[in-house]
Amino acid sequence: MEDQSQSFLSAVFRPGPTRERPPLGATGRAGRNLPAAVTTGAVLVTVIAVALFLYPPLFIGVIAVACLAGVWELAGAFARMGVSVAVIPLYVGAIGMVTCAWLLGAEGMLFAMYLTVFVCAAWRLLDARTESRMSDIASSAFVAVYVPFLASFVVLMVSAWPDPWVFLSYEAMVIASDTGGWAAGIAIGRHPMAPRLSPKKSWEGFAGSCLAATGVGCLGLHLLGAQWWWGLVAGVLVAFVGTMGDLTESLIKREAGIKDMSGLLPGHGGVLDRVDAVLMTAPVVYFVYALALPGVSWEGSH
């Protein structure tokens, strides 16, 4: 039992290279196991909805846990490239950024990010166990920005607009963009957007993402009391920036030689496989909402 505990702690705090696991059998053209994907998706939606509507600080905890999982997944992916990131400071920094965003706002979040990057650099420079390299420090800084910093804009959004429907309207745009792009790509996708990174992502799929995201965005922002045309702005930005988020993660996985970031979410892969578009779009949508939604301050209150 003690050996298992030590093995678990070692895997968490000193993750080795991500190991490829046999994927679940695909049940359709999308290449996913749909029953597993639907079940996992339903559980995630239930957890998020219950936390968001009943006790927002619990939702912030869910975001923090997702950040920890994302850091762990990236640490494993970078380890496959021979890069060692400062995992422990990143874990602490992820919790710190999310907490500061909730309690102190944007200024506290920015200072927490600075401290995280500084400590990550010092951690790698002073680690006598392995040789310190610039690639380790740069990669640690990238992880700090890519996961907890971007995710903290979701926290700022929930803090600024306590109405759960504000966040859900944003999430609906991201889901619509993803679903619209997937459906259009499957149905009429002919021209690859970035064949070396993601062969299945097509320009036709991107058009489907824009149409779906803008449609949902116009409806959502109208119902929230904003001018409907802000939905066009938000929807196009979500489709474009979300696609860049997908391609960024595809680049990481291509460099690491893996198909999924992990197997934490059956039918979906890893946490980052599901939230890559959310991470990239959160800052953009936060600023669009700050301009579009009436009678609300940028940082609000909780």
PDB file of C-alpha atoms in Angstrom:
ATOM      1  CA  MET A   1       0.000   0.000   0.000  1.00  0.00           C
ATOM      2  CA  GLU A   2       2.838   2.358   0.845  1.00  0.00           C
ATOM      3  CA  ASP A   3       4.565   1.602  -2.466  1.00  0.00           C
ATOM      4  CA  GLN A   4       1.344   2.394  -4.331  1.00  0.00           C
ATOM      5  CA  SER A   5       1.005   5.676  -2.427  1.00  0.00           C
ATOM      6  CA  GLN A   6       4.585   6.632  -3.244  1.00  0.00           C
ATOM      7  CA  SER A   7       4.051   5.680  -6.891  1.00  0.00           C
ATOM      8  CA  PHE A   8       0.918   7.846  -7.051  1.00  0.00           C
ATOM      9  CA  LEU A   9       2.650  10.837  -5.468  1.00  0.00           C
ATOM     10  CA  SER A  10       5.614  10.423  -7.795  1.00  0.00           C
ATOM     11  CA  ALA A  11       3.290  10.347 -10.811  1.00  0.00           C
ATOM     12  CA  VAL A  12       1.564  13.521  -9.620  1.00  0.00           C
ATOM     13  CA  PHE A  13       4.578  15.593  -8.554  1.00  0.00           C
ATOM     14  CA  ARG A  14       7.204  14.175 -10.935  1.00  0.00           C
ATOM     15  CA  PRO A  15       5.175  13.099 -13.978  1.00  0.00           C
ATOM     16  CA  GLY A  16       7.106  11.150 -16.544  1.00  0.00           C
ATOM     17  CA  PRO A  17       6.473  11.156 -20.281  1.00  0.00           C
ATOM     18  CA  THR A  18       2.827  10.664 -21.190  1.00  0.00           C
ATOM     19  CA  ARG A  19       2.147   7.055 -22.097  1.00  0.00           C
ATOM     20  CA  GLU A  20      -0.143   6.313 -25.011  1.00  0.00           C
ATOM     21  CA  ARG A  21      -3.090   4.100 -24.065  1.00  0.00           C
ATOM     22  CA  PRO A  22      -5.236   2.098 -26.478  1.00  0.00           C
ATOM     23  CA  PRO A  23      -8.151   4.358 -27.434  1.00  0.00           C
ATOM     24  CA  LEU A  24     -11.747   3.343 -26.860  1.00  0.00           C
ATOM     25  CA  GLY A  25     -13.319   1.838 -29.945  1.00  0.00           C
ATOM     26  CA  ALA A  26     -14.797   4.448 -32.286  1.00  0.00           C
ATOM     27  CA  THR A  27     -18.536   4.210 -32.951  1.00  0.00           C
ATOM     28  CA  GLY A  28     -18.919   6.744 -35.761  1.00  0.00           C
ATOM     29  CA  ARG A  29     -17.203   8.875 -38.400  1.00  0.00           C
ATOM     30  CA  ALA A  30     -16.068  11.344 -35.756  1.00  0.00           C
ATOM     31  CA  GLY A  31     -13.552   8.808 -34.484  1.00  0.00           C
ATOM     32  CA  ARG A  32     -14.937   8.834 -30.929  1.00  0.00           C
ATOM     33  CA  ASN A  33     -16.624   6.300 -28.713  1.00  0.00           C
ATOM     34  CA  LEU A  34     -19.938   8.140 -28.584  1.00  0.00           C
ATOM     35  CA  PRO A  35     -21.492   6.344 -25.559  1.00  0.00           C
ATOM     36  CA  ALA A  36     -18.402   7.057 -23.448  1.00  0.00           C
ATOM     37  CA  ALA A  37     -18.155  10.620 -24.765  1.00  0.00           C
ATOM     38  CA  VAL A  38     -21.835  11.356 -24.064  1.00  0.00           C
ATOM     39  CA  THR A  39     -21.673   9.859 -20.577  1.00  0.00           C
ATOM     40  CA  THR A  40     -18.532  11.807 -19.669  1.00  0.00           C
ATOM     41  CA  GLY A  41     -20.016  14.978 -21.136  1.00  0.00           C
ATOM     42  CA  ALA A  42     -23.232  14.559 -19.156  1.00  0.00           C
ATOM     43  CA  VAL A  43     -21.309  14.115 -15.910  1.00  0.00           C
ATOM     44  CA  LEU A  44     -19.182  17.196 -16.593  1.00  0.00           C
ATOM     45  CA  VAL A  45     -22.216  19.340 -17.466  1.00  0.00           C
ATOM     46  CA  THR A  46     -23.995  18.199 -14.299  1.00  0.00           C
ATOM     47  CA  VAL A  47     -21.022  18.995 -12.064  1.00  0.00           C
ATOM     48  CA  ILE A  48     -20.527  22.422 -13.641  1.00  0.00           C
ATOM     49  CA  ALA A  49     -24.225  23.327 -13.543  1.00  0.00           C
ATOM     50  CA  VAL A  50     -24.726  22.249  -9.925  1.00  0.00           C
ATOM     51  CA  ALA A  51     -21.616  24.120  -8.750  1.00  0.00           C
ATOM     52  CA  LEU A  52     -22.391  27.232 -10.800  1.00  0.00           C
ATOM     53  CA  PHE A  53     -26.019  27.589  -9.740  1.00  0.00           C
ATOM     54  CA  LEU A  54     -25.855  26.396  -6.144  1.00  0.00           C
ATOM     55  CA  TYR A  55     -22.485  27.651  -4.854  1.00  0.00           C
ATOM     56  CA  PRO A  56     -20.184  29.633  -7.174  1.00  0.00           C
ATOM     57  CA  PRO A  57     -17.061  29.170  -4.970  1.00  0.00           C
ATOM     58  CA  LEU A  58     -17.436  25.435  -5.630  1.00  0.00           C
ATOM     59  CA  PHE A  59     -17.360  26.185  -9.351  1.00  0.00           C
ATOM     60  CA  ILE A  60     -14.110  28.085  -8.800  1.00  0.00           C
ATOM     61  CA  GLY A  61     -12.812  24.920  -7.136  1.00  0.00           C
ATOM     62  CA  VAL A  62     -13.781  22.924 -10.221  1.00  0.00           C
ATOM     63  CA  ILE A  63     -11.763  25.350 -12.357  1.00  0.00           C
ATOM     64  CA  ALA A  64      -8.783  24.980 -10.007  1.00  0.00           C
ATOM     65  CA  VAL A  65      -8.921  21.175 -10.263  1.00  0.00           C
ATOM     66  CA  ALA A  66      -9.113  21.413 -14.059  1.00  0.00           C
ATOM     67  CA  CYS A  67      -6.046  23.681 -14.009  1.00  0.00           C
ATOM     68  CA  LEU A  68      -4.096  21.177 -11.916  1.00  0.00           C
ATOM     69  CA  ALA A  69      -5.039  18.412 -14.349  1.00  0.00           C
ATOM     70  CA  GLY A  70      -4.015  20.587 -17.301  1.00  0.00           C
ATOM     71  CA  VAL A  71      -0.630  21.345 -15.750  1.00  0.00           C
ATOM     72  CA  TRP A  72      -0.082  17.632 -15.122  1.00  0.00           C
ATOM     73  CA  GLU A  73      -1.004  16.763 -18.715  1.00  0.00           C
ATOM     74  CA  LEU A  74       1.333  19.378 -20.187  1.00  0.00           C
ATOM     75  CA  ALA A  75       4.147  18.261 -17.884  1.00  0.00           C
ATOM     76  CA  GLY A  76       3.798  14.735 -19.284  1.00  0.00           C
ATOM     77  CA  ALA A  77       3.673  15.976 -22.874  1.00  0.00           C
ATOM     78  CA  PHE A  78       6.763  18.157 -22.421  1.00  0.00           C
ATOM     79  CA  ALA A  79       8.569  15.269 -20.713  1.00  0.00           C
ATOM     80  CA  ARG A  80       8.192  13.308 -23.966  1.00  0.00           C
ATOM     81  CA  MET A  81      10.150  16.126 -25.630  1.00  0.00           C
ATOM     82  CA  GLY A  82      12.918  15.950 -23.015  1.00  0.00           C
ATOM     83  CA  VAL A  83      11.712  19.097 -21.232  1.00  0.00           C
ATOM     84  CA  SER A  84      11.263  19.205 -17.462  1.00  0.00           C
ATOM     85  CA  VAL A  85       8.787  21.824 -16.234  1.00  0.00           C
ATOM     86  CA  ALA A  86       8.591  23.061 -12.638  1.00  0.00           C
ATOM     87  CA  VAL A  87       5.512  21.071 -11.679  1.00  0.00           C
ATOM     88  CA  ILE A  88       5.199  21.908  -7.974  1.00  0.00           C
ATOM     89  CA  PRO A  89       5.441  25.722  -8.414  1.00  0.00           C
ATOM     90  CA  LEU A  90       2.967  25.428 -11.278  1.00  0.00           C
ATOM     91  CA  TYR A  91       0.485  23.559  -9.081  1.00  0.00           C
ATOM     92  CA  VAL A  92       0.785  26.179  -6.360  1.00  0.00           C
ATOM     93  CA  GLY A  93       0.688  28.995  -8.887  1.00  0.00           C
ATOM     94  CA  ALA A  94      -2.430  27.596 -10.563  1.00  0.00           C
ATOM     95  CA  ILE A  95      -4.325  27.594  -7.269  1.00  0.00           C
ATOM     96  CA  GLY A  96      -2.925  31.034  -6.471  1.00  0.00           C
ATOM     97  CA  MET A  97      -3.989  32.584  -9.789  1.00  0.00           C
ATOM     98  CA  VAL A  98      -7.504  31.186  -9.608  1.00  0.00           C
ATOM     99  CA  THR A  99      -7.896  32.235  -5.972  1.00  0.00           C
ATOM    100  CA  CYS A 100      -6.527  35.734  -6.580  1.00  0.00           C
ATOM    101  CA  ALA A 101      -8.782  36.200  -9.597  1.00  0.00           C
ATOM    102  CA  TRP A 102     -11.791  35.355  -7.421  1.00  0.00           C
ATOM    103  CA  LEU A 103     -10.826  37.315  -4.306  1.00  0.00           C
ATOM    104  CA  LEU A 104      -8.670  40.174  -5.620  1.00  0.00           C
ATOM    105  CA  GLY A 105      -9.584  40.612  -9.273  1.00  0.00           C
ATOM    106  CA  ALA A 106      -7.376  41.124 -12.297  1.00  0.00           C
ATOM    107  CA  GLU A 107      -4.530  42.883 -10.461  1.00  0.00           C
ATOM    108  CA  GLY A 108      -4.148  40.063  -7.965  1.00  0.00           C
ATOM    109  CA  MET A 109      -4.291  37.483 -10.753  1.00  0.00           C
ATOM    110  CA  LEU A 110      -1.535  39.258 -12.703  1.00  0.00           C
ATOM    111  CA  PHE A 111       0.709  39.455  -9.652  1.00  0.00           C
ATOM    112  CA  ALA A 112       0.109  35.753  -8.938  1.00  0.00           C
ATOM    113  CA  MET A 113       1.149  34.957 -12.507  1.00  0.00           C
ATOM    114  CA  TYR A 114       4.332  37.001 -12.114  1.00  0.00           C
ATOM    115  CA  LEU A 115       5.191  35.165  -8.888  1.00  0.00           C
ATOM    116  CA  THR A 116       4.497  31.817 -10.539  1.00  0.00           C
ATOM    117  CA  VAL A 117       6.809  32.488 -13.482  1.00  0.00           C
ATOM    118  CA  PHE A 118       9.510  33.883 -11.166  1.00  0.00           C
ATOM    119  CA  VAL A 119       9.369  30.883  -8.819  1.00  0.00           C
ATOM    120  CA  CYS A 120       9.340  28.443 -11.760  1.00  0.00           C
ATOM    121  CA  ALA A 121      12.545  30.007 -13.088  1.00  0.00           C
ATOM    122  CA  ALA A 122      14.209  29.959  -9.666  1.00  0.00           C
ATOM    123  CA  TRP A 123      13.033  26.374  -9.087  1.00  0.00           C
ATOM    124  CA  ARG A 124      14.669  25.107 -12.258  1.00  0.00           C
ATOM    125  CA  LEU A 125      17.839  27.161 -11.779  1.00  0.00           C
ATOM    126  CA  LEU A 126      18.355  25.871  -8.235  1.00  0.00           C
ATOM    127  CA  ASP A 127      17.363  22.239  -8.857  1.00  0.00           C
ATOM    128  CA  ALA A 128      20.544  20.250  -8.327  1.00  0.00           C
ATOM    129  CA  ARG A 129      18.980  16.963  -9.452  1.00  0.00           C
ATOM    130  CA  THR A 130      18.954  17.814 -13.146  1.00  0.00           C
ATOM    131  CA  GLU A 131      20.721  20.269 -15.404  1.00  0.00           C
ATOM    132  CA  SER A 132      18.835  23.540 -15.747  1.00  0.00           C
ATOM    133  CA  ARG A 133      18.039  24.580 -19.304  1.00  0.00           C
ATOM    134  CA  MET A 134      16.422  27.603 -20.847  1.00  0.00           C
ATOM    135  CA  SER A 135      13.875  25.348 -22.556  1.00  0.00           C
ATOM    136  CA  ASP A 136      12.697  24.117 -19.132  1.00  0.00           C
ATOM    137  CA  ILE A 137      12.159  27.667 -17.855  1.00  0.00           C
ATOM    138  CA  ALA A 138      10.459  28.841 -21.058  1.00  0.00           C
ATOM    139  CA  SER A 139       8.196  25.798 -21.099  1.00  0.00           C
ATOM    140  CA  SER A 140       7.273  26.304 -17.435  1.00  0.00           C
ATOM    141  CA  ALA A 141       6.336  29.911 -18.200  1.00  0.00           C
ATOM    142  CA  PHE A 142       4.265  28.744 -21.163  1.00  0.00           C
ATOM    143  CA  VAL A 143       2.362  26.268 -18.975  1.00  0.00           C
ATOM    144  CA  ALA A 144       1.709  28.990 -16.380  1.00  0.00           C
ATOM    145  CA  VAL A 145       0.207  31.276 -19.012  1.00  0.00           C
ATOM    146  CA  TYR A 146      -1.556  28.662 -21.133  1.00  0.00           C
ATOM    147  CA  VAL A 147      -3.457  26.906 -18.353  1.00  0.00           C
ATOM    148  CA  PRO A 148      -4.071  28.790 -15.076  1.00  0.00           C
ATOM    149  CA  PHE A 149      -3.664  32.348 -16.360  1.00  0.00           C
ATOM    150  CA  LEU A 150      -6.092  31.924 -19.254  1.00  0.00           C
ATOM    151  CA  ALA A 151      -8.476  29.896 -17.071  1.00  0.00           C
ATOM    152  CA  SER A 152      -8.493  32.696 -14.509  1.00  0.00           C
ATOM    153  CA  PHE A 153     -10.401  34.866 -16.996  1.00  0.00           C
ATOM    154  CA  VAL A 154     -13.307  32.462 -16.537  1.00  0.00           C
ATOM    155  CA  VAL A 155     -13.055  33.189 -12.808  1.00  0.00           C
ATOM    156  CA  LEU A 156     -13.036  36.933 -13.521  1.00  0.00           C
ATOM    157  CA  MET A 157     -16.124  36.464 -15.667  1.00  0.00           C
ATOM    158  CA  VAL A 158     -18.036  34.622 -12.939  1.00  0.00           C
ATOM    159  CA  SER A 159     -16.917  37.193 -10.369  1.00  0.00           C
ATOM    160  CA  ALA A 160     -17.902  40.174 -12.527  1.00  0.00           C
ATOM    161  CA  TRP A 161     -21.290  38.787 -13.560  1.00  0.00           C
ATOM    162  CA  PRO A 162     -22.784  36.581 -10.813  1.00  0.00           C
ATOM    163  CA  ASP A 163     -25.687  35.609 -13.082  1.00  0.00           C
ATOM    164  CA  PRO A 164     -24.816  32.004 -14.119  1.00  0.00           C
ATOM    165  CA  TRP A 165     -26.383  32.571 -17.533  1.00  0.00           C
ATOM    166  CA  VAL A 166     -23.584  34.950 -18.467  1.00  0.00           C
ATOM    167  CA  PHE A 167     -21.002  32.178 -18.227  1.00  0.00           C
ATOM    168  CA  LEU A 168     -23.376  29.652 -19.778  1.00  0.00           C
ATOM    169  CA  SER A 169     -23.961  31.925 -22.779  1.00  0.00           C
ATOM    170  CA  TYR A 170     -20.201  32.020 -23.293  1.00  0.00           C
ATOM    171  CA  GLU A 171     -19.854  28.270 -22.871  1.00  0.00           C
ATOM    172  CA  ALA A 172     -22.748  27.746 -25.304  1.00  0.00           C
ATOM    173  CA  MET A 173     -20.843  29.740 -27.931  1.00  0.00           C
ATOM    174  CA  VAL A 174     -17.745  27.586 -27.456  1.00  0.00           C
ATOM    175  CA  ILE A 175     -19.792  24.383 -27.659  1.00  0.00           C
ATOM    176  CA  ALA A 176     -21.662  25.679 -30.721  1.00  0.00           C
ATOM    177  CA  SER A 177     -18.374  26.568 -32.406  1.00  0.00           C
ATOM    178  CA  ASP A 178     -16.949  23.131 -31.693  1.00  0.00           C
ATOM    179  CA  THR A 179     -20.120  21.293 -32.723  1.00  0.00           C
ATOM    180  CA  GLY A 180     -20.734  23.434 -35.793  1.00  0.00           C
ATOM    181  CA  GLY A 181     -17.165  22.968 -36.961  1.00  0.00           C
ATOM    182  CA  TRP A 182     -17.329  19.224 -36.380  1.00  0.00           C
ATOM    183  CA  ALA A 183     -20.646  18.823 -38.206  1.00  0.00           C
ATOM    184  CA  ALA A 184     -19.652  20.988 -41.179  1.00  0.00           C
ATOM    185  CA  GLY A 185     -16.260  19.294 -41.390  1.00  0.00           C
ATOM    186  CA  ILE A 186     -17.831  15.833 -41.413  1.00  0.00           C
ATOM    187  CA  ALA A 187     -20.512  16.812 -43.944  1.00  0.00           C
ATOM    188  CA  ILE A 188     -18.726  19.062 -46.439  1.00  0.00           C
ATOM    189  CA  GLY A 189     -15.112  19.417 -45.284  1.00  0.00           C
ATOM    190  CA  ARG A 190     -12.845  19.360 -48.334  1.00  0.00           C
ATOM    191  CA  HIS A 191     -10.077  21.914 -47.846  1.00  0.00           C
ATOM    192  CA  PRO A 192      -7.733  21.294 -44.878  1.00  0.00           C
ATOM    193  CA  MET A 193      -6.929  24.354 -42.785  1.00  0.00           C
ATOM    194  CA  ALA A 194      -3.647  23.110 -41.298  1.00  0.00           C
ATOM    195  CA  PRO A 195      -3.052  19.577 -42.646  1.00  0.00           C
ATOM    196  CA  ARG A 196       0.261  19.071 -40.857  1.00  0.00           C
ATOM    197  CA  LEU A 197      -1.236  19.851 -37.452  1.00  0.00           C
ATOM    198  CA  SER A 198      -4.863  18.713 -37.706  1.00  0.00           C
ATOM    199  CA  PRO A 199      -5.779  16.933 -40.957  1.00  0.00           C
ATOM    200  CA  LYS A 200      -9.493  16.809 -40.067  1.00  0.00           C
ATOM    201  CA  LYS A 201      -9.825  20.566 -39.504  1.00  0.00           C
ATOM    202  CA  SER A 202     -11.098  22.222 -42.669  1.00  0.00           C
ATOM    203  CA  TRP A 203     -12.041  25.701 -43.859  1.00  0.00           C
ATOM    204  CA  GLU A 204     -15.596  24.468 -44.345  1.00  0.00           C
ATOM    205  CA  GLY A 205     -15.577  23.367 -40.724  1.00  0.00           C
ATOM    206  CA  PHE A 206     -14.328  26.799 -39.682  1.00  0.00           C
ATOM    207  CA  ALA A 207     -17.225  28.392 -41.572  1.00  0.00           C
ATOM    208  CA  GLY A 208     -19.582  26.082 -39.704  1.00  0.00           C
ATOM    209  CA  SER A 209     -17.979  27.150 -36.427  1.00  0.00           C
ATOM    210  CA  CYS A 210     -18.524  30.829 -37.263  1.00  0.00           C
ATOM    211  CA  LEU A 211     -22.165  30.330 -38.230  1.00  0.00           C
ATOM    212  CA  ALA A 212     -23.013  28.281 -35.155  1.00  0.00           C
ATOM    213  CA  ALA A 213     -21.115  30.484 -32.697  1.00  0.00           C
ATOM    214  CA  THR A 214     -22.543  33.751 -34.045  1.00  0.00           C
ATOM    215  CA  GLY A 215     -26.083  32.360 -34.024  1.00  0.00           C
ATOM    216  CA  VAL A 216     -25.807  31.271 -30.407  1.00  0.00           C
ATOM    217  CA  GLY A 217     -23.929  34.458 -29.500  1.00  0.00           C
ATOM    218  CA  CYS A 218     -26.567  36.782 -30.960  1.00  0.00           C
ATOM    219  CA  LEU A 219     -29.348  34.966 -29.129  1.00  0.00           C
ATOM    220  CA  GLY A 220     -27.446  34.731 -25.853  1.00  0.00           C
ATOM    221  CA  LEU A 221     -26.344  38.360 -25.718  1.00  0.00           C
ATOM    222  CA  HIS A 222     -29.808  39.562 -26.723  1.00  0.00           C
ATOM    223  CA  LEU A 223     -31.325  37.591 -23.846  1.00  0.00           C
ATOM    224  CA  LEU A 224     -28.715  39.063 -21.487  1.00  0.00           C
ATOM    225  CA  GLY A 225     -29.783  42.583 -22.446  1.00  0.00           C
ATOM    226  CA  ALA A 226     -26.980  43.493 -24.832  1.00  0.00           C
ATOM    227  CA  GLN A 227     -27.281  44.637 -28.435  1.00  0.00           C
ATOM    228  CA  TRP A 228     -27.706  41.482 -30.536  1.00  0.00           C
ATOM    229  CA  TRP A 229     -24.866  42.409 -32.922  1.00  0.00           C
ATOM    230  CA  TRP A 230     -22.353  41.930 -30.128  1.00  0.00           C
ATOM    231  CA  GLY A 231     -23.079  38.252 -30.713  1.00  0.00           C
ATOM    232  CA  LEU A 232     -21.576  38.570 -34.188  1.00  0.00           C
ATOM    233  CA  VAL A 233     -18.394  40.007 -32.715  1.00  0.00           C
ATOM    234  CA  ALA A 234     -18.201  37.440 -29.919  1.00  0.00           C
ATOM    235  CA  GLY A 235     -19.143  34.507 -32.162  1.00  0.00           C
ATOM    236  CA  VAL A 236     -16.530  35.216 -34.851  1.00  0.00           C
ATOM    237  CA  LEU A 237     -13.853  35.770 -32.199  1.00  0.00           C
ATOM    238  CA  VAL A 238     -14.802  32.549 -30.397  1.00  0.00           C
ATOM    239  CA  ALA A 239     -14.648  30.585 -33.656  1.00  0.00           C
ATOM    240  CA  PHE A 240     -11.325  32.066 -34.752  1.00  0.00           C
ATOM    241  CA  VAL A 241      -9.517  32.154 -31.390  1.00  0.00           C
ATOM    242  CA  GLY A 242     -10.987  28.775 -30.408  1.00  0.00           C
ATOM    243  CA  THR A 243      -9.662  27.265 -33.635  1.00  0.00           C
ATOM    244  CA  MET A 244      -6.234  28.707 -32.860  1.00  0.00           C
ATOM    245  CA  GLY A 245      -6.513  27.088 -29.435  1.00  0.00           C
ATOM    246  CA  ASP A 246      -7.272  23.729 -31.045  1.00  0.00           C
ATOM    247  CA  LEU A 247      -4.320  24.089 -33.396  1.00  0.00           C
ATOM    248  CA  THR A 248      -2.009  25.136 -30.554  1.00  0.00           C
ATOM    249  CA  GLU A 249      -2.849  21.989 -28.649  1.00  0.00           C
ATOM    250  CA  SER A 250      -2.501  19.939 -31.849  1.00  0.00           C
ATOM    251  CA  LEU A 251       1.005  21.374 -32.275  1.00  0.00           C
ATOM    252  CA  ILE A 252       1.942  20.346 -28.726  1.00  0.00           C
ATOM    253  CA  LYS A 253       0.587  16.831 -29.246  1.00  0.00           C
ATOM    254  CA  ARG A 254       2.325  16.552 -32.617  1.00  0.00           C
ATOM    255  CA  GLU A 255       5.654  17.583 -31.115  1.00  0.00           C
ATOM    256  CA  ALA A 256       5.133  15.154 -28.225  1.00  0.00           C
ATOM    257  CA  GLY A 257       3.979  12.337 -30.504  1.00  0.00           C
ATOM    258  CA  ILE A 258       0.682  11.668 -28.727  1.00  0.00           C
ATOM    259  CA  LYS A 259      -2.940  11.528 -29.877  1.00  0.00           C
ATOM    260  CA  ASP A 260      -4.573  12.660 -26.612  1.00  0.00           C
ATOM    261  CA  MET A 261      -3.183  14.675 -23.715  1.00  0.00           C
ATOM    262  CA  SER A 262      -4.270  11.903 -21.321  1.00  0.00           C
ATOM    263  CA  GLY A 263      -7.057   9.421 -20.685  1.00  0.00           C
ATOM    264  CA  LEU A 264      -8.635  11.284 -17.769  1.00  0.00           C
ATOM    265  CA  LEU A 265     -11.932  11.836 -19.621  1.00  0.00           C
ATOM    266  CA  PRO A 266     -13.167   8.627 -21.303  1.00  0.00           C
ATOM    267  CA  GLY A 267     -14.333   9.314 -24.831  1.00  0.00           C
ATOM    268  CA  HIS A 268     -12.743  12.766 -24.840  1.00  0.00           C
ATOM    269  CA  GLY A 269      -9.074  12.212 -24.019  1.00  0.00           C
ATOM    270  CA  GLY A 270      -7.558  14.631 -21.562  1.00  0.00           C
ATOM    271  CA  VAL A 271      -8.845  17.730 -19.813  1.00  0.00           C
ATOM    272  CA  LEU A 272      -6.925  19.981 -22.212  1.00  0.00           C
ATOM    273  CA  ASP A 273      -8.460  18.133 -25.151  1.00  0.00           C
ATOM    274  CA  ARG A 274     -11.821  19.494 -23.988  1.00  0.00           C
ATOM    275  CA  VAL A 275     -10.932  22.967 -22.728  1.00  0.00           C
ATOM    276  CA  ASP A 276      -8.303  24.144 -25.226  1.00  0.00           C
ATOM    277  CA  ALA A 277     -10.812  26.415 -26.973  1.00  0.00           C
ATOM    278  CA  VAL A 278     -12.227  27.597 -23.638  1.00  0.00           C
ATOM    279  CA  LEU A 279      -8.774  28.615 -22.425  1.00  0.00           C
ATOM    280  CA  MET A 280      -7.933  30.636 -25.521  1.00  0.00           C
ATOM    281  CA  THR A 281     -11.313  32.348 -25.835  1.00  0.00           C
ATOM    282  CA  ALA A 282     -11.907  33.243 -22.172  1.00  0.00           C
ATOM    283  CA  PRO A 283      -9.886  36.525 -22.190  1.00  0.00           C
ATOM    284  CA  VAL A 284     -11.428  37.646 -25.499  1.00  0.00           C
ATOM    285  CA  VAL A 285     -15.005  36.995 -24.403  1.00  0.00           C
ATOM    286  CA  TYR A 286     -14.381  38.588 -20.997  1.00  0.00           C
ATOM    287  CA  PHE A 287     -13.431  41.867 -22.668  1.00  0.00           C
ATOM    288  CA  VAL A 288     -16.267  41.671 -25.219  1.00  0.00           C
ATOM    289  CA  TYR A 289     -18.775  41.110 -22.404  1.00  0.00           C
ATOM    290  CA  ALA A 290     -17.273  44.021 -20.470  1.00  0.00           C
ATOM    291  CA  LEU A 291     -18.120  46.257 -23.432  1.00  0.00           C
ATOM    292  CA  ALA A 292     -21.421  44.648 -24.387  1.00  0.00           C
ATOM    293  CA  LEU A 293     -23.294  43.967 -21.162  1.00  0.00           C
ATOM    294  CA  PRO A 294     -25.034  47.015 -19.700  1.00  0.00           C
ATOM    295  CA  GLY A 295     -24.639  48.369 -16.206  1.00  0.00           C
ATOM    296  CA  VAL A 296     -21.822  46.064 -15.062  1.00  0.00           C
ATOM    297  CA  SER A 297     -18.318  46.971 -13.900  1.00  0.00           C
ATOM    298  CA  TRP A 298     -15.305  45.167 -15.305  1.00  0.00           C
ATOM    299  CA  GLU A 299     -14.552  43.319 -12.118  1.00  0.00           C
ATOM    300  CA  GLY A 300     -17.965  43.266 -10.484  1.00  0.00           C
ATOM    301  CA  SER A 301     -18.513  41.590  -7.161  1.00  0.00           C
ATOM    302  CA  HIS A 302     -19.319  38.152  -5.864  1.00  0.00           C
TER     303      HIS A 302
END
